[in-house]
Amino acid sequence: MNKIKDTTRAQESTNAIERLYITMRHLFNRGFYKPMGISGETLRNALLLLRPEIYGTVAEEKTELSGLIYVLERLPEGIEQCRFINLTSDEGYSKSHFNAIIPPKRRRNCYRIDEEQMNIEITRGRSDIYDILTHLTFLFIESGKICNKVLIEETHKTIRDWQKLSEAVNKSKLSQADREVALIHTANILGRSFVETMEVYQKLATKKDPERFLKIIYWLGKLAIDEETGGEKRIITFSTLLRERLGHHIHGEQWANQIKDTLHKHGLLQRPVHIISANMHSVANSLYAKKALRKEFPGEGKLEMFQQLSLDKNTALREKVLAAARKNGMIEIKDKSGTNIDVQIFDMARLGKDACCYELDENIPEAEKPVIFVMDYAFGEQAYETIDELLKPYKRKKQKPAFLDVASISIMGKAGILEGGKGDLMIPKAHIFEGTADNYPFNNEFKASDFQGNGLKVMEGTMVTVLGTSLQNKDILKFFHESTWGVIGLEMEGVHYQKAIQSASKIRKSIRDDVKVRYAYYASDNPLETGSTLASGGLGTTGVKPTYLITDKILQQIFK
C-alpha cells in the first residue's frame, strides 16, 4: 500500500517560491540571462505553477489585463519596447543628459539609454531586484501568449488581427472609428471582450499618448515574434558594480549619516528620539493641521479635514500646514543617498504657543522634550539596511561615538489582510519570515483594544513578512491563516525592522534595552478575496481613516 502523501497546493506553491528566489539569485550571480531562453524558462514555469493572485489569469491562454496594469505601474514607461534591460547600481546616470523615468507606483530611477535599452537603478537592495524580475517574468509570459496567438504555426506569417493592430499603431493619429476597429482586433488577440479591452485602453491612456495601450500590446508581441522567428534574443543583465555593492549597506549608511549630521547640527543628538516609519504627511497633519486650518475647517471633524488634505487639488491647504510645521520645529531632509526615503524631524521644544494639536506636560525640561523622527516607507530588506545603520552610534573624527537616545520605534504600514477588507487594522504580536523558520515575537505597545470602536475591524495575531507581495497565492495564505501560525496578514518589512531593532537593543547595546516598539498595519487588500487584491486598485480615501487613527495613537503614546 502506497503511504506517500501527495503534496498539497500550498506545499507546491512554497516550493515554487523557493525555486523562483534560488533561480533569481543564481542568475544575479551569473550576471545575465535570456528571459525566453532555458534560464528564463525556470522562472516562467515557477510563476505559472504558483499562479499568484495578483497576476490573475497568467496561467490561462487569455491575456491578464488587471495584472498587466499593476505591473506597468511599477516598471518604467517604454520597457516593453526594450530588448536589453540592465539592472545597475547608482552609477552616476543622474549626472548625464538622460532624464530619469520614475514608475508611478515604485520610486526607482530608470534611464532609457537608446531605443533598445533600459537601465534600472537598484538602490533598495535584493527586494527591489526580486520585485523587478518577478514583474518582468510576468510581462514575458504575456508577450509569449500574444506571440503564440498571432504567429501562424510553422511559418513566419501573422494573423490578420495582428496586421491590423500593426497598421493602427504605425498611424500618426487615429479617428474614433480607427481606434475601435484596432481595439476589436486587439481584443481578439488578447482573448478578451471588446468592453474589457476598451476599459484597460482608457486606464492606460495619457494626454501625451492616448494610444499607449495599443502600443504596449504591439511591442510586447513584436519583440516576442522577432525572437521566435530568428531575431535577436531579449537579455537582462546585472552590472558588475551592482553585484559588488549589493548587501553592503552603501546607501543606508549614507542615508543614516546625513540624518545624524542634521541631528548634531540642530543640537538634538542627546534628546529622546521617537522613530516613526510612515508616510510623509500624516504625522505633520496630525500635529499641526487642525490649528493651522482653523479658518478653513472651523466646525468640521478631523477626518473630513484629513480627507480634503489627501486630495490632489488641495495643494494650497497642504502647503499652509507645512508652513506652520516649519515655523514650529519641523526639519525636512530630502534624500540624497539613493534610498528614496525622505525624512521629517519634529523638535517639540520649538513649538510656538497654540501651534500643536497635542499637549506636552509643561514640567518636562527642555533636554527631555521629544524629538519625533519620521521616515518614509522602506521597501522589503531595505528596512533592515536603513534602521540598522540609523541605530548605530554617531561617529565623527577624533570624537567619542555618540549614542542616540531612541525612546520608541513605531512602524505604521500597509499590508494584505487575511480576514477583513480594505482599511481594516492588524496589530501584530510577532513576525515570521516566509520560507524560513525565523520568527520574531515582541512586546507591542499597541493592543487591539486601543483601536476598537472606530468602525474598523481590528485583528491581532501573527504577521508574515513575505519576500514579495506579488508572489502570494490563496493556497499559501490559507495555510498561514488556518494553521497554528494564526497569521492575520502579510507585508514585506516587519521581520527586517525587528531584526535591526533586536540586534541594536539586545546584542549591540547601541540603543536602550527597553526601547518601546509599536507596530500597526492597515489593509491595502485582501488577497483571499476575488477582486480584492492589490491589482484591483488603490485605497483612495478609504485609507485616510486608518492612517490617521494609527498616527493619532502613536502620537498620543509619545506625548504621554
Tab-separated table of C-alpha atoms in Angstrom, residues 47-294:
chain	number	residue	atom	x	y	z
A	47	LEU	CA	5.495	31.587	-11.773
A	48	LEU	CA	2.934	29.597	-13.797
A	49	LEU	CA	2.933	26.833	-11.169
A	50	LEU	CA	2.500	29.402	-8.406
A	51	ARG	CA	-0.279	31.392	-10.148
A	52	PRO	CA	-0.117	34.391	-7.759
A	53	GLU	CA	-3.423	36.138	-7.039
A	54	ILE	CA	-2.073	39.487	-8.193
A	55	TYR	CA	-1.382	38.091	-11.681
A	56	GLY	CA	-4.889	36.683	-12.073
A	57	THR	CA	-5.206	34.559	-15.222
A	58	VAL	CA	-1.467	34.439	-16.000
A	59	ALA	CA	-1.630	30.642	-16.366
A	60	GLU	CA	-4.570	30.775	-18.820
A	61	GLU	CA	-4.498	31.324	-22.572
A	62	LYS	CA	-6.158	34.750	-22.422
A	63	THR	CA	-4.105	37.830	-21.542
A	64	GLU	CA	-4.270	39.015	-17.918
A	65	LEU	CA	-5.256	42.707	-18.015
A	66	SER	CA	-5.507	43.770	-14.335
A	67	GLY	CA	-2.119	42.190	-13.644
A	68	LEU	CA	-0.713	43.978	-16.700
A	69	ILE	CA	-1.816	47.387	-15.357
A	70	TYR	CA	-0.397	46.540	-11.912
A	71	VAL	CA	2.985	45.613	-13.408
A	72	LEU	CA	3.166	48.585	-15.797
A	73	GLU	CA	2.620	50.990	-12.872
A	74	ARG	CA	5.754	49.538	-11.235
A	75	LEU	CA	8.044	49.383	-14.269
A	76	PRO	CA	9.392	52.308	-16.325
A	77	GLU	CA	7.355	53.585	-19.240
A	78	GLY	CA	8.626	52.127	-22.508
A	79	ILE	CA	10.185	48.986	-21.025
A	80	GLU	CA	8.036	46.781	-23.279
A	81	GLN	CA	9.946	48.234	-26.273
A	82	CYS	CA	13.393	47.339	-24.886
A	83	ARG	CA	15.302	44.246	-25.939
A	84	PHE	CA	18.028	44.886	-23.348
A	85	ILE	CA	17.205	45.540	-19.682
A	86	ASN	CA	20.187	46.345	-17.481
A	87	LEU	CA	19.913	46.411	-13.671
A	88	THR	CA	22.610	48.707	-12.280
A	89	SER	CA	23.809	50.284	-9.057
A	90	ASP	CA	23.792	54.100	-8.709
A	91	GLU	CA	26.494	54.656	-11.326
A	92	GLY	CA	26.073	58.377	-11.962
A	93	TYR	CA	23.401	58.461	-14.684
A	94	SER	CA	21.765	61.396	-12.868
A	95	LYS	CA	24.803	63.488	-13.879
A	96	SER	CA	24.314	62.643	-17.564
A	97	HIS	CA	21.918	64.120	-20.122
A	98	PHE	CA	19.446	61.254	-19.562
A	99	ASN	CA	16.164	62.090	-17.833
A	100	ALA	CA	15.128	59.692	-15.067
A	101	ILE	CA	11.913	57.761	-15.702
A	102	ILE	CA	10.201	57.044	-12.372
A	103	PRO	CA	7.340	54.492	-12.353
A	104	PRO	CA	4.161	55.883	-10.722
A	105	LYS	CA	3.946	53.165	-8.022
A	106	ARG	CA	7.654	52.419	-7.349
A	107	ARG	CA	10.305	55.002	-6.538
A	108	ARG	CA	13.197	53.851	-8.681
A	109	ASN	CA	15.255	55.793	-11.236
A	110	CYS	CA	15.231	54.281	-14.730
A	111	TYR	CA	17.038	55.538	-17.828
A	112	ARG	CA	16.200	54.852	-21.479
A	113	ILE	CA	19.722	54.635	-22.903
A	114	ASP	CA	18.621	54.161	-26.502
A	115	GLU	CA	15.746	52.636	-28.469
A	116	GLU	CA	16.639	49.121	-27.343
A	117	GLN	CA	17.986	49.513	-23.782
A	118	MET	CA	16.510	50.421	-20.393
A	119	ASN	CA	18.735	50.789	-17.329
A	120	ILE	CA	17.070	50.425	-13.901
A	121	GLU	CA	18.926	51.664	-10.804
A	122	ILE	CA	18.802	49.338	-7.792
A	123	THR	CA	19.406	51.265	-4.564
A	124	ARG	CA	16.992	49.449	-2.249
A	125	GLY	CA	18.551	46.000	-2.043
A	126	ARG	CA	17.566	42.484	-3.033
A	127	SER	CA	13.824	43.035	-2.552
A	128	ASP	CA	13.943	45.539	-5.414
A	129	ILE	CA	15.644	43.010	-7.720
A	130	TYR	CA	13.132	40.262	-6.820
A	131	ASP	CA	10.258	42.693	-7.414
A	132	ILE	CA	11.522	43.773	-10.857
A	133	LEU	CA	12.404	40.261	-12.057
A	134	THR	CA	9.021	38.888	-10.964
A	135	HIS	CA	7.167	41.638	-12.850
A	136	LEU	CA	9.383	41.178	-15.912
A	137	THR	CA	8.752	37.410	-15.874
A	138	PHE	CA	5.003	38.151	-15.922
A	139	LEU	CA	5.495	40.517	-18.890
A	140	PHE	CA	7.485	37.901	-20.816
A	141	ILE	CA	4.802	35.272	-20.191
A	142	GLU	CA	2.148	37.661	-21.515
A	143	SER	CA	4.270	38.627	-24.525
A	144	GLY	CA	4.702	34.903	-25.279
A	145	LYS	CA	0.912	34.433	-25.185
A	146	ILE	CA	0.444	37.232	-27.747
A	147	CYS	CA	3.125	35.712	-29.999
A	148	ASN	CA	1.537	32.245	-29.806
A	149	LYS	CA	-1.858	33.715	-30.675
A	150	VAL	CA	-0.789	35.775	-33.710
A	151	LEU	CA	2.047	33.751	-35.282
A	152	ILE	CA	0.822	31.097	-37.731
A	153	GLU	CA	2.470	27.758	-36.915
A	154	GLU	CA	5.481	26.658	-38.970
A	155	THR	CA	5.528	29.973	-40.875
A	156	HIS	CA	6.768	33.480	-40.221
A	157	LYS	CA	3.345	34.879	-41.108
A	158	THR	CA	0.902	36.513	-38.698
A	159	ILE	CA	-2.892	36.519	-38.472
A	160	ARG	CA	-4.997	39.381	-39.867
A	161	ASP	CA	-5.754	40.780	-36.366
A	162	TRP	CA	-2.043	41.414	-35.800
A	163	GLN	CA	-1.589	43.066	-39.197
A	164	LYS	CA	-4.488	45.437	-38.445
A	165	LEU	CA	-3.073	46.282	-34.989
A	166	SER	CA	0.351	46.971	-36.572
A	167	GLU	CA	-1.255	49.325	-39.108
A	168	ALA	CA	-3.113	51.213	-36.350
A	169	VAL	CA	-0.003	51.612	-34.177
A	170	ASN	CA	2.012	52.978	-37.109
A	171	LYS	CA	-0.586	55.663	-37.950
A	172	SER	CA	0.226	59.144	-36.621
A	173	LYS	CA	-3.345	59.728	-35.389
A	174	LEU	CA	-6.403	57.502	-35.019
A	175	SER	CA	-10.011	58.555	-35.511
A	176	GLN	CA	-12.589	57.073	-33.152
A	177	ALA	CA	-13.594	54.561	-35.834
A	178	ASP	CA	-9.934	53.556	-36.430
A	179	ARG	CA	-9.390	53.191	-32.690
A	180	GLU	CA	-12.437	50.997	-32.161
A	181	VAL	CA	-11.517	48.781	-35.117
A	182	ALA	CA	-7.997	48.416	-33.698
A	183	LEU	CA	-9.436	47.564	-30.254
A	184	ILE	CA	-11.711	44.873	-31.752
A	185	HIS	CA	-8.670	43.216	-33.361
A	186	THR	CA	-6.669	43.635	-30.145
A	187	ALA	CA	-9.481	42.077	-28.077
A	188	ASN	CA	-9.374	39.037	-30.349
A	189	ILE	CA	-5.582	38.745	-29.928
A	190	LEU	CA	-5.916	39.016	-26.123
A	191	GLY	CA	-8.833	36.594	-25.836
A	192	ARG	CA	-10.855	39.327	-24.104
A	193	SER	CA	-14.133	41.087	-24.824
A	194	PHE	CA	-14.212	44.473	-26.550
A	195	VAL	CA	-15.629	46.049	-23.351
A	196	GLU	CA	-12.757	44.697	-21.180
A	197	THR	CA	-10.191	45.840	-23.748
A	198	MET	CA	-11.731	49.314	-24.017
A	199	GLU	CA	-11.698	49.661	-20.208
A	200	VAL	CA	-7.955	48.932	-19.998
A	201	TYR	CA	-7.295	51.186	-23.011
A	202	GLN	CA	-8.925	54.088	-21.114
A	203	LYS	CA	-6.995	53.334	-17.897
A	204	LEU	CA	-3.635	53.366	-19.673
A	205	ALA	CA	-4.315	56.340	-21.984
A	206	THR	CA	-2.470	59.590	-21.220
A	207	LYS	CA	-2.846	63.073	-22.729
A	208	LYS	CA	0.601	62.730	-24.306
A	209	ASP	CA	-0.046	59.198	-25.572
A	210	PRO	CA	-3.758	58.279	-25.897
A	211	GLU	CA	-2.915	55.079	-27.833
A	212	ARG	CA	-0.493	53.811	-25.149
A	213	PHE	CA	-2.349	50.515	-24.590
A	214	LEU	CA	-2.293	49.566	-28.285
A	215	LYS	CA	1.447	50.335	-28.452
A	216	ILE	CA	2.166	48.254	-25.323
A	217	ILE	CA	0.384	45.190	-26.763
A	218	TYR	CA	2.082	45.737	-30.135
A	219	TRP	CA	5.600	45.927	-28.655
A	220	LEU	CA	5.054	43.010	-26.272
A	221	GLY	CA	4.029	40.918	-29.267
A	222	LYS	CA	6.588	42.327	-31.719
A	223	LEU	CA	9.689	41.506	-29.626
A	224	ALA	CA	8.370	38.002	-28.920
A	225	ILE	CA	7.611	37.428	-32.634
A	226	ASP	CA	11.068	38.721	-33.649
A	227	GLU	CA	12.681	36.347	-31.155
A	228	GLU	CA	10.558	33.393	-32.285
A	229	THR	CA	11.305	33.983	-35.968
A	230	GLY	CA	15.067	34.028	-35.540
A	231	GLY	CA	15.720	37.607	-34.449
A	232	GLU	CA	17.820	38.781	-31.517
A	233	LYS	CA	17.008	37.425	-28.068
A	234	ARG	CA	15.940	39.704	-25.226
A	235	ILE	CA	18.564	39.886	-22.459
A	236	ILE	CA	18.500	41.003	-18.814
A	237	THR	CA	21.902	41.906	-17.334
A	238	PHE	CA	23.188	42.897	-13.882
A	239	SER	CA	26.057	45.392	-13.813
A	240	THR	CA	29.396	44.488	-12.197
A	241	LEU	CA	29.096	47.378	-9.721
A	242	LEU	CA	25.638	46.235	-8.641
A	243	ARG	CA	26.906	42.717	-7.964
A	244	GLU	CA	29.849	44.096	-5.981
A	245	ARG	CA	27.839	46.570	-3.893
A	246	LEU	CA	24.687	44.606	-3.075
A	247	GLY	CA	24.360	43.811	0.633
A	248	HIS	CA	26.988	46.339	1.779
A	249	HIS	CA	24.561	48.995	3.112
A	250	ILE	CA	26.231	51.690	0.997
A	251	HIS	CA	23.029	53.715	0.520
A	252	GLY	CA	21.711	53.017	4.038
A	253	GLU	CA	24.943	54.269	5.607
A	254	GLN	CA	24.910	57.494	3.571
A	255	TRP	CA	21.241	57.999	4.499
A	256	ALA	CA	21.839	57.457	8.236
A	257	ASN	CA	24.934	59.698	8.308
A	258	GLN	CA	23.043	62.557	6.658
A	259	ILE	CA	20.335	62.257	9.352
A	260	LYS	CA	22.779	62.109	12.271
A	261	ASP	CA	24.690	65.105	10.876
A	262	THR	CA	21.382	67.025	10.827
A	263	LEU	CA	20.513	65.989	14.400
A	264	HIS	CA	24.010	67.081	15.539
A	265	LYS	CA	23.753	70.401	13.690
A	266	HIS	CA	20.468	71.217	15.475
A	267	GLY	CA	21.685	70.014	18.894
A	268	LEU	CA	19.227	67.099	19.035
A	269	LEU	CA	21.570	64.112	19.469
A	270	GLN	CA	21.127	63.901	23.250
A	271	ARG	CA	17.339	64.313	23.241
A	272	PRO	CA	14.885	61.355	23.397
A	273	VAL	CA	14.126	60.322	19.799
A	274	HIS	CA	10.879	58.654	18.717
A	275	ILE	CA	11.273	57.000	15.314
A	276	ILE	CA	8.169	56.563	13.156
A	277	SER	CA	8.133	54.727	9.827
A	278	ALA	CA	5.124	56.162	7.996
A	279	ASN	CA	4.198	58.376	5.043
A	280	MET	CA	5.306	61.986	4.642
A	281	HIS	CA	2.028	63.676	5.556
A	282	SER	CA	0.038	62.021	8.360
A	283	VAL	CA	2.324	62.988	11.291
A	284	ALA	CA	2.738	66.609	10.149
A	285	ASN	CA	-1.013	66.928	9.511
A	286	SER	CA	-1.916	65.315	12.844
A	287	LEU	CA	0.448	67.634	14.742
A	288	TYR	CA	-0.432	70.933	13.063
A	289	ALA	CA	-3.378	70.819	10.617
A	290	LYS	CA	-6.330	71.452	12.970
A	291	LYS	CA	-4.665	74.603	14.355
A	292	ALA	CA	-3.198	75.768	11.023
A	293	LEU	CA	-6.520	75.359	9.181
A	294	ARG	CA	-8.892	76.564	11.905
